[in-house]
CSV table of C-alpha atoms in Angstrom, one decimal:
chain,number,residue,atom,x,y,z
A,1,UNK,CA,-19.2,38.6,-9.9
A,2,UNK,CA,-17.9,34.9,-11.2
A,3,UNK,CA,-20.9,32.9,-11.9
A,4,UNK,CA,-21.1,30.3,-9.2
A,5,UNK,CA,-21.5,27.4,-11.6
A,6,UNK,CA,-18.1,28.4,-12.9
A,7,UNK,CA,-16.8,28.6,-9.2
A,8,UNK,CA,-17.7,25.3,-8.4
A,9,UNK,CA,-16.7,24.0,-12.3
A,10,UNK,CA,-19.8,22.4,-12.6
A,11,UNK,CA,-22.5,22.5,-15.3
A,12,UNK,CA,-25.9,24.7,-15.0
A,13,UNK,CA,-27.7,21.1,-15.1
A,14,UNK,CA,-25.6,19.4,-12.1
A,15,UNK,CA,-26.9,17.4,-9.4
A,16,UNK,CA,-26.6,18.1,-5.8
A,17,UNK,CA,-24.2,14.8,-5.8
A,18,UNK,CA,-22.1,16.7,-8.3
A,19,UNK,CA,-22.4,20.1,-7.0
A,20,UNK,CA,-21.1,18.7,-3.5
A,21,UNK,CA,-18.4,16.7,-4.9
A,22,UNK,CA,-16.8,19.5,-6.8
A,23,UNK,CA,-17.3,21.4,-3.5
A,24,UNK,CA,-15.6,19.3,-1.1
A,25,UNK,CA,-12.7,18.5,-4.0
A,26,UNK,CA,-12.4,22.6,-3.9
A,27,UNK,CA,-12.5,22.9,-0.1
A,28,UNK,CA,-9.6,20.7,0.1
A,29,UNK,CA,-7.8,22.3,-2.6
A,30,UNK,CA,-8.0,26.0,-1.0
A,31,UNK,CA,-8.4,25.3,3.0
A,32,UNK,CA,-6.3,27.8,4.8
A,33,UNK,CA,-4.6,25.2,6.5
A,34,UNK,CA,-3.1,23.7,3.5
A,35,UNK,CA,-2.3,26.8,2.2
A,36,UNK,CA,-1.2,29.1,5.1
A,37,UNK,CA,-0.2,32.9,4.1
A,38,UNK,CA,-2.1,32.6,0.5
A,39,UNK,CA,-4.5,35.5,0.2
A,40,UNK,CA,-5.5,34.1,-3.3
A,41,UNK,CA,-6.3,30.4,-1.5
A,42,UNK,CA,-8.3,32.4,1.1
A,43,UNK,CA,-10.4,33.7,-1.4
A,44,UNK,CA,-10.8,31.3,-3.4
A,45,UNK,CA,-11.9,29.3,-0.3
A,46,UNK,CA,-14.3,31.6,0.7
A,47,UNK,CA,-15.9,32.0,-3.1
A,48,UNK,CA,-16.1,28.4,-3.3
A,49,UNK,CA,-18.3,28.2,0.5
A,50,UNK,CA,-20.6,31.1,-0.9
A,51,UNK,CA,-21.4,28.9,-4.0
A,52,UNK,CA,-22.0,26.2,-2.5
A,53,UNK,CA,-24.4,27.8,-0.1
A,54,UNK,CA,-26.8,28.9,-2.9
A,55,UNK,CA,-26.2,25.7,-5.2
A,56,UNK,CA,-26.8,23.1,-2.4
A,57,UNK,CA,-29.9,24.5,-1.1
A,58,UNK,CA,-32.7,24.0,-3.9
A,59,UNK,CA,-34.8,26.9,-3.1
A,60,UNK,CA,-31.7,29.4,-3.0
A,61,UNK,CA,-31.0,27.8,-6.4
A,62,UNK,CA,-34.2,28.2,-8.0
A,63,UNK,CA,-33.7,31.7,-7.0
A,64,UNK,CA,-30.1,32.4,-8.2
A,65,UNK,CA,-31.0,30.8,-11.2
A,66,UNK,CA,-33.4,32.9,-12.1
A,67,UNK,CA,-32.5,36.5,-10.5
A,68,UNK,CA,-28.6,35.8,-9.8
A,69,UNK,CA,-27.1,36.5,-6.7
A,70,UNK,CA,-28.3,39.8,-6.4
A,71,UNK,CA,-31.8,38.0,-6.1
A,72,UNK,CA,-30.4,36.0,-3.1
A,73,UNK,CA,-29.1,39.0,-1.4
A,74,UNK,CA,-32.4,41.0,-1.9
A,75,UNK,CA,-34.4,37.5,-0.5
A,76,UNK,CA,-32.7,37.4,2.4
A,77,UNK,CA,-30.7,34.0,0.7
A,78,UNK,CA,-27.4,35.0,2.6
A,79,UNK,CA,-27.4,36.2,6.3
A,80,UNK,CA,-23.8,38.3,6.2
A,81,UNK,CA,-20.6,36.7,6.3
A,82,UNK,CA,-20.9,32.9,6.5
A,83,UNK,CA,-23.4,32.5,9.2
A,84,UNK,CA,-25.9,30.4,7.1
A,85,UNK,CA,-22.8,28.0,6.3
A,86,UNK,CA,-22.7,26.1,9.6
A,87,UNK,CA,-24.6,23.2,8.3
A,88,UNK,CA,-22.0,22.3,6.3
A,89,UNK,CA,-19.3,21.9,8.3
A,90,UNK,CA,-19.5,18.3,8.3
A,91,UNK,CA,-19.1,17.9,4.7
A,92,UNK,CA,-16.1,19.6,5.0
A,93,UNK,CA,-14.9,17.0,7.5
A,94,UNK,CA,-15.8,13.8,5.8
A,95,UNK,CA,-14.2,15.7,2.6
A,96,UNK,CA,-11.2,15.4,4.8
A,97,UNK,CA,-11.8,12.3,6.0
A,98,UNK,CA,-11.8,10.6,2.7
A,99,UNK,CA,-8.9,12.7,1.8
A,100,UNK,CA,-6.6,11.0,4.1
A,101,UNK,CA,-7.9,7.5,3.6
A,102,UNK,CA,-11.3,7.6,6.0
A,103,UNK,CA,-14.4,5.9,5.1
A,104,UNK,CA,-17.5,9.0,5.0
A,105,UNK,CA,-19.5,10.6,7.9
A,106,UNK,CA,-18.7,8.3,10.5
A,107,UNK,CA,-21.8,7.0,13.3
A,108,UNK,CA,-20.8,6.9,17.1
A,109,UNK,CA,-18.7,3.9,18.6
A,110,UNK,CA,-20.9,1.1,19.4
A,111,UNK,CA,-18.1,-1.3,19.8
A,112,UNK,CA,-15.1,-0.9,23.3
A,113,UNK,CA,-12.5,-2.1,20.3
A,114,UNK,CA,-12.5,-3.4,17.0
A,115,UNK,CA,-13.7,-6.5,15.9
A,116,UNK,CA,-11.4,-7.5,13.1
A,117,UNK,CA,-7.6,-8.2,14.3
A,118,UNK,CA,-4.3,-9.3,12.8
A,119,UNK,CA,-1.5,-11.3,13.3
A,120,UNK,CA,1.7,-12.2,11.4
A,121,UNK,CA,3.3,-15.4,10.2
A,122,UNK,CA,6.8,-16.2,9.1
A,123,UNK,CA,7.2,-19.2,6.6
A,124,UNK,CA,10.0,-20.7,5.0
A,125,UNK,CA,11.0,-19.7,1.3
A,126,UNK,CA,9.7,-23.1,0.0
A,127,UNK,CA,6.4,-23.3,2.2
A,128,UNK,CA,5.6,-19.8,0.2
A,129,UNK,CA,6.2,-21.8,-3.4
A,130,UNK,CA,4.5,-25.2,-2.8
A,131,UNK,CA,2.0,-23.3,0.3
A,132,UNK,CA,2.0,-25.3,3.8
A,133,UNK,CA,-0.1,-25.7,7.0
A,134,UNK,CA,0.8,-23.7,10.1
A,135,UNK,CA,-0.5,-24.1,13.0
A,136,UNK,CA,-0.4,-20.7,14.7
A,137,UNK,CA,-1.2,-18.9,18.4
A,138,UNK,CA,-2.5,-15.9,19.4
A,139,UNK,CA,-5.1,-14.1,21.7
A,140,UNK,CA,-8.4,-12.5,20.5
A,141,UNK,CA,-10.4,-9.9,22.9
A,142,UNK,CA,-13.9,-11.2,24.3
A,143,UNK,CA,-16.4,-9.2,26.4
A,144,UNK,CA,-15.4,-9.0,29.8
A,145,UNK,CA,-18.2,-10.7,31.7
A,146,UNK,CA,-18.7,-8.3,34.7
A,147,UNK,CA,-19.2,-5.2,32.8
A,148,UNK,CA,-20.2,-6.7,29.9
A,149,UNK,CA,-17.9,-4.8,27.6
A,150,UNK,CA,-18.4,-1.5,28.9
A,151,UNK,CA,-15.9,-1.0,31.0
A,152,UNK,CA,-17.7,0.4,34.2
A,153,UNK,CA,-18.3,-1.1,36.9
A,154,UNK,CA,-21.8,-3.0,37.2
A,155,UNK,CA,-22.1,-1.9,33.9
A,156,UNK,CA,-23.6,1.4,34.7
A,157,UNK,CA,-22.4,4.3,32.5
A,158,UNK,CA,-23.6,8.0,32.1
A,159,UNK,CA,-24.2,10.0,29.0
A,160,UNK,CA,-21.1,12.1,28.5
A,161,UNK,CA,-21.6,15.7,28.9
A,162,UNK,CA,-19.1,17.1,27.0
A,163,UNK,CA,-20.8,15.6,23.5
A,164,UNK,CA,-24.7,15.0,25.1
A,165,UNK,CA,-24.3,11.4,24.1
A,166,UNK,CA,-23.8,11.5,20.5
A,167,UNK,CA,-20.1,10.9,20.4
A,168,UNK,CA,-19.0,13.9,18.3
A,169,UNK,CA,-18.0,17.4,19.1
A,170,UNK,CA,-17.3,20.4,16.7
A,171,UNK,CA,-13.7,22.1,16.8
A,172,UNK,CA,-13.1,25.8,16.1
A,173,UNK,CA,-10.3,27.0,13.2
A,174,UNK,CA,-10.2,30.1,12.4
A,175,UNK,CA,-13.5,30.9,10.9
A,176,UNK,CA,-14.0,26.9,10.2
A,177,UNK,CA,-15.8,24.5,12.1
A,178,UNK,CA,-14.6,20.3,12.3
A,179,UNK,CA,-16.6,17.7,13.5
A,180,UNK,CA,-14.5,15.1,15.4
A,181,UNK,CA,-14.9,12.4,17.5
A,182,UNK,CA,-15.7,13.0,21.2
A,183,UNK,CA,-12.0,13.1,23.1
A,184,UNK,CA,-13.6,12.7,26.7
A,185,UNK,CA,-15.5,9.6,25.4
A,186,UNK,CA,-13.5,8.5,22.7
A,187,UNK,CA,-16.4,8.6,20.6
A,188,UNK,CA,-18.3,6.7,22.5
A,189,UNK,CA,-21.2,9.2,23.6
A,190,UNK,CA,-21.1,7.5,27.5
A,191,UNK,CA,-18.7,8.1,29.7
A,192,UNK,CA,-17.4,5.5,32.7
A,193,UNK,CA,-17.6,6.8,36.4
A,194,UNK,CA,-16.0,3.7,38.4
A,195,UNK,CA,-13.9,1.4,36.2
A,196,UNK,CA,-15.3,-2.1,36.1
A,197,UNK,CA,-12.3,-3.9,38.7
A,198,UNK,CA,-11.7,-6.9,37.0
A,199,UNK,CA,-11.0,-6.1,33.3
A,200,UNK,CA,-9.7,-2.3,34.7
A,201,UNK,CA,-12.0,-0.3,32.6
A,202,UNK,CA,-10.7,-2.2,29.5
A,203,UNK,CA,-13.8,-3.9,28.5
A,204,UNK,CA,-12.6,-6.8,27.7
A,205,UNK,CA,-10.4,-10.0,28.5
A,206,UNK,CA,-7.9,-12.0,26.3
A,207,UNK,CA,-8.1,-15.6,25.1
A,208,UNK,CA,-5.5,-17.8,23.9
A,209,UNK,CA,-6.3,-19.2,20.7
A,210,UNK,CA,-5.0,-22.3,18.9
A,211,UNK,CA,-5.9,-22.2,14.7
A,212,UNK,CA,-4.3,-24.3,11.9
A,213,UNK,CA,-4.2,-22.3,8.6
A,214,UNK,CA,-3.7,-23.1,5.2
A,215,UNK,CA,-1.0,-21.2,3.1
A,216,UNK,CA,-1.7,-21.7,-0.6
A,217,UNK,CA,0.8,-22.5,-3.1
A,218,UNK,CA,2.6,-19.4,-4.5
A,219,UNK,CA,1.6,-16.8,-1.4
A,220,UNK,CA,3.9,-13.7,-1.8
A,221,UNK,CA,5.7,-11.4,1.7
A,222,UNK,CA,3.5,-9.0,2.7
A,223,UNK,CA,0.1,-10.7,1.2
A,224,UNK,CA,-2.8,-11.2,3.8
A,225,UNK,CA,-4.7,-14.2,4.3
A,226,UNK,CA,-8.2,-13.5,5.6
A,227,UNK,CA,-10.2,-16.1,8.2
A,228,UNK,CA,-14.2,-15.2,8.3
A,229,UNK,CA,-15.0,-15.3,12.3
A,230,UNK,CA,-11.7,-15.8,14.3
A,231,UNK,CA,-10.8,-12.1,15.1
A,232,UNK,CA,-12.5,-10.1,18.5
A,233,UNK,CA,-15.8,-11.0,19.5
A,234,UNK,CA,-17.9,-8.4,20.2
A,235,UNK,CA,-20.5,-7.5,23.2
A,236,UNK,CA,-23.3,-8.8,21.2
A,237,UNK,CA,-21.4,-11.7,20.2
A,238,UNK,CA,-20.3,-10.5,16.7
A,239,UNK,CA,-17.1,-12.0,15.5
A,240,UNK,CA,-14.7,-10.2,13.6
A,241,UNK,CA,-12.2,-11.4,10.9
A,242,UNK,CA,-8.4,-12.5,11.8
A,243,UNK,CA,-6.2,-10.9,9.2
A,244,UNK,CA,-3.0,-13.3,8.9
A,245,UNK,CA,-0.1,-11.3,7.6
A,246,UNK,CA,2.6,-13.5,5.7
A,247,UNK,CA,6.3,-12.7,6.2
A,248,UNK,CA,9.1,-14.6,3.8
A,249,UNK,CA,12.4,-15.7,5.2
A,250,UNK,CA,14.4,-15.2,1.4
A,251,UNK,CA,16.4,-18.1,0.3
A,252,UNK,CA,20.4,-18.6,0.4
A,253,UNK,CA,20.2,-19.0,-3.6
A,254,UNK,CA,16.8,-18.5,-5.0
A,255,UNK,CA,15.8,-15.1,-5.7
A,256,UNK,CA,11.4,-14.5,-6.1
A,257,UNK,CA,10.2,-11.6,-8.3
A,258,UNK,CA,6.5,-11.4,-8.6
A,259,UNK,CA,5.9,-15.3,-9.7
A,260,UNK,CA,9.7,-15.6,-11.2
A,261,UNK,CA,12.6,-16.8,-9.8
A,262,UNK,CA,16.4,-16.3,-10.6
A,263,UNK,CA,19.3,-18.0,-10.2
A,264,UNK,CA,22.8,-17.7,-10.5
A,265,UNK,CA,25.1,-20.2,-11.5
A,266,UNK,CA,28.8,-20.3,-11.7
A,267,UNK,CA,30.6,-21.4,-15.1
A,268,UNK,CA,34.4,-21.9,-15.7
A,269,UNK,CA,35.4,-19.7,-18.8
A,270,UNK,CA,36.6,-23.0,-20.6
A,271,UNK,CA,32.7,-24.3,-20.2
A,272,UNK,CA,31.7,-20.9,-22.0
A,273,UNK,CA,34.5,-21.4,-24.8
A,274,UNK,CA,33.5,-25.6,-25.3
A,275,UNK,CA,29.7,-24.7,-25.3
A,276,UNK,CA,28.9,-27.5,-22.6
A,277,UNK,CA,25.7,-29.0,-21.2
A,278,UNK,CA,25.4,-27.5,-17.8
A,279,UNK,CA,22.4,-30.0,-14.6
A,280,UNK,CA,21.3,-27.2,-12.6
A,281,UNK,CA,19.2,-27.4,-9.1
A,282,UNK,CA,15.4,-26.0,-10.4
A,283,UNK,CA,12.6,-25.9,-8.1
A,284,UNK,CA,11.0,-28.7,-8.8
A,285,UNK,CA,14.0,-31.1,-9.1
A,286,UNK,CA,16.8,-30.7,-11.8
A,287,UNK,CA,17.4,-28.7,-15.5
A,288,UNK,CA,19.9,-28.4,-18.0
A,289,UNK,CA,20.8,-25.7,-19.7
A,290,UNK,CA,22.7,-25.7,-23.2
A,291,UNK,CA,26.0,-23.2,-23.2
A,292,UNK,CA,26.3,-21.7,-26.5
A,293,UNK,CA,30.3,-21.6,-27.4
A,294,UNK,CA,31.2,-18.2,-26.5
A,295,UNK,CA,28.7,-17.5,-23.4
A,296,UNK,CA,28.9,-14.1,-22.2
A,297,UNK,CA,28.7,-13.1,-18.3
A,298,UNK,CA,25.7,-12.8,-17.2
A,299,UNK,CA,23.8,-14.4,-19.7
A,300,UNK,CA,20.2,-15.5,-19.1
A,301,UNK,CA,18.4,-18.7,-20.0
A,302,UNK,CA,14.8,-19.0,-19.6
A,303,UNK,CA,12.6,-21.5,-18.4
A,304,UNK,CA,8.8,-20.5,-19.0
A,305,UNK,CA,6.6,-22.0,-16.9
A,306,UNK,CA,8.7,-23.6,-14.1
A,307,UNK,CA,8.8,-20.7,-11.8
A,308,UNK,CA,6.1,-20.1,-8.8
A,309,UNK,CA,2.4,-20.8,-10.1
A,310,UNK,CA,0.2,-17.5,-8.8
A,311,UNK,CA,-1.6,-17.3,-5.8
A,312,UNK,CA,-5.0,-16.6,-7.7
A,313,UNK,CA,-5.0,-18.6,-10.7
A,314,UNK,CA,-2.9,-21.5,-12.4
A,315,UNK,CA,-0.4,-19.4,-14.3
A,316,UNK,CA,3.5,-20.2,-13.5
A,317,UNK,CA,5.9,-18.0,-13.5
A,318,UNK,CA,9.9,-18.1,-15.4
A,319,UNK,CA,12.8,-19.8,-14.2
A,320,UNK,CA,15.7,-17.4,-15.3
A,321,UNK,CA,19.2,-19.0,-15.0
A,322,UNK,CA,22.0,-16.3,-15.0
A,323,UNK,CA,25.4,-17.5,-15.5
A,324,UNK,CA,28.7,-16.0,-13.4
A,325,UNK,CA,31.5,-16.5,-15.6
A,326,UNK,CA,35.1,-17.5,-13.2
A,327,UNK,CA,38.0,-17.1,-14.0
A,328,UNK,CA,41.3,-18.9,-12.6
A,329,UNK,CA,42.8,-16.9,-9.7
A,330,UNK,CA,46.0,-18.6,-10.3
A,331,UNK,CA,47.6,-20.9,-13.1
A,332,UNK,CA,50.7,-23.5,-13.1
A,333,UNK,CA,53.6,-23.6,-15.5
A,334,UNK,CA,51.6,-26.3,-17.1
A,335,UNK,CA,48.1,-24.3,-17.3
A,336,UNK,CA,50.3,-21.3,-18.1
A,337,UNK,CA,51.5,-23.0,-21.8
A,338,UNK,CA,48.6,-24.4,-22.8
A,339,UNK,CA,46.5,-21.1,-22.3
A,340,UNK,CA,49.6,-19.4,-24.1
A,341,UNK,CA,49.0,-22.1,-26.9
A,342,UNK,CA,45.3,-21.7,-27.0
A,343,UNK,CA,46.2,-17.9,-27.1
A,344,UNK,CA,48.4,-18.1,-30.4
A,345,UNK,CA,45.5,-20.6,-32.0
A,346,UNK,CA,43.6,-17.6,-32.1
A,347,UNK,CA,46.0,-14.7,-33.5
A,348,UNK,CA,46.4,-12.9,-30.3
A,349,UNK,CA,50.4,-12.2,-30.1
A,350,UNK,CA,51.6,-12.3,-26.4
A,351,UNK,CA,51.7,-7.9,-25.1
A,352,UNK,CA,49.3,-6.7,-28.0
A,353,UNK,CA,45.0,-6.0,-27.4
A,354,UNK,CA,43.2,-8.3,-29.4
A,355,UNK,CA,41.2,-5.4,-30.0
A,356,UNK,CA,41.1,-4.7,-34.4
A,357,UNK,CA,44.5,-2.5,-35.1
A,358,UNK,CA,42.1,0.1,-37.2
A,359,UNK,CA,41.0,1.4,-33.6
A,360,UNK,CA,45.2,2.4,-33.3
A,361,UNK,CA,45.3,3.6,-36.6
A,362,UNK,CA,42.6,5.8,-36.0
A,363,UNK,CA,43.6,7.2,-32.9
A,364,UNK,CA,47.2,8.0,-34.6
A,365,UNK,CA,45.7,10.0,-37.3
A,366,UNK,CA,44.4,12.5,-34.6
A,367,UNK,CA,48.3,13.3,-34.0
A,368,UNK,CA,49.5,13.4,-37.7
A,369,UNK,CA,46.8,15.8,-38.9
């Protein structure tokens, strides 16, 4: 038989804190549900569950470490099948809570609905670079005053007898156990025999709200801006948090990525070819940029420090200028015979590439070999 330190691939000198973790990051690994059909996964799984019965309990571990599992068998350590492992069904269930993005073993409901809320905001391009006051709207949940936030009426609510009040109940899979909130309840461990009539059951009412908010300089879409004590308040008075989500409308010529910002901006060939001095529109006010002769489409030209200064520190981003080379869609007889002109400045005979003539002498010795 594997040795059930190896099972759990832990060392002989593990704590229970590490002996549990490697057992709930095996559980999830080999759970029949994840791995339906896999005899190998099944047995795995159920190795795994019987070392983590002797390992987790000290006593059963002083004994295993001293006599092996034989010496739990002959103790009484193991009670047939996996009887004795009903304990630790829960750990299996906040395994697979935190698994999927839960917090750990969650307590019973105390609260009708949550205290923290959120909202969302849409701002201008600009308000996002240089930030902006909004005044926004919205409604918040408070107690409802005749039930006070129980939902029943008078206030008067029984245990729930499906879960005896404490909000959880265990469900059945296969030869597995899962503890889970309470579904008659909601987790709640009480249960509501009249609704209260005036917030129908609800447990609470909805207030308009009226809050100006500041939007720093440099805020991004999709960033969250957090305000301490203006989300739900709670039966007991407890405020929770508003959550302000920021939506950008984008710009008809600016383009933000991260703390950078691009442009593009349209050159005439001839402006490549002379190499001019370019004023473009920046974000804050006006830049030139300094066209080599010869400027290639799509050339950049970087401006550090002039893009959008960071939301958490004083660090700008880049201004990056791209350049769109045009060309003419149409030429005169006039524009014709000067480009024709310009053309024989530079060597390039009217009907031939400009491309270096070795290129055609190479390709002709393929044929004449």
């Amino acid at each position: 038989m594997q040795d059930y330190y190896e099972i759990l691939g832990v060392e002989k000198n593990a704590s229970a804190d590490e002996i549990k973790k490697a057992f709930r990051k095996l559980a999830l690994k080999y759970h029949p549900d994840r791995n339906a059909g896999d005899k190998e996964a099944e047995d795995n799984f159920k190795a795994v569950n019987e070392a983590y019965q002797a390992l987790s309990d000290p006593e059963k571990r002083e004994i295993y470490d001293r006599y092996g599992a034989e010496g739990l068998k002959n103790s009484g350590g193991f009670g047939g099948g996996f009887g004795g492992f009903e304990a630790d069904f829960e750990d299996i269930a906040s395994a697979f809570s935190s698994f999927f993005g839960g917090g750990s073993r969650r307590q019973k409901k105390s609260e009708k609905y949550p205290l923290n809320m959120e909202i969302s905001v849409t701002i201008e391009f600009n308000e996002a670079v240089f930030g902006c006051e909004k005044e926004v709207e919205f409604k918040n949940k408070i107690p409802c005053e005749s039930c006070k936030a129980t939902g029943a009426k008078d206030g008067k609510k029984t245990t729930c007898k499906y879960c005896n009040g404490k909000g959880r109940i265990a469900r059945q899979s296969g030869f597995m156990s899962f503890v889970q909130d309470c579904p008659y309840c909601n987790g709640q461990g009480e249960s509501i025999k009249e609704k209260c009539p005036d917030c129908d059951g609800r447990g609470y009412d909805k207030e308009a709200q009226s809050l100006k908010i500041t939007i720093p300089e440099g805020i991004n879409d999709g960033m969250r801006l957090r305000v301490a004590g203006r989300g739900n308040v709670g039966a007991n008075n407890q405020k929770g948090d508003l959550f302000v989500q920021i939506r950008v409308k984008e710009d008809e010529y600016f383009i933000r990525h991260n703390n950078d910002i691009y442009v593009e901006v349209p050159i005439f060939f001839t402006q490549a070819a002379l190499g001019e001095s370019i004023k473009i529109p920046a974000l804050r006010g006006e830049k030139t940029i300094e066209l080599p002769v010869g400027t290639k489409d799509a050339q950049q030209f970087v401006f550090e420090n002039e893009g959008v200064k960071d939301v958490n520190s004083s660090r700008r981003g880049r201004f990056i200028v791209q350049v769109n080379m045009q060309m003419p869609k149409k030429v005169n007889d006039e524009q014709a015979e000067l480009l024709k002109k310009l053309q024989e400045s530079y060597g390039i005979k009217s009907g031939e590439s400009s491309q270096d003539k070795g290129l055609f002498d190479k390709i002709a010795s393929w044929f004449s070999s």
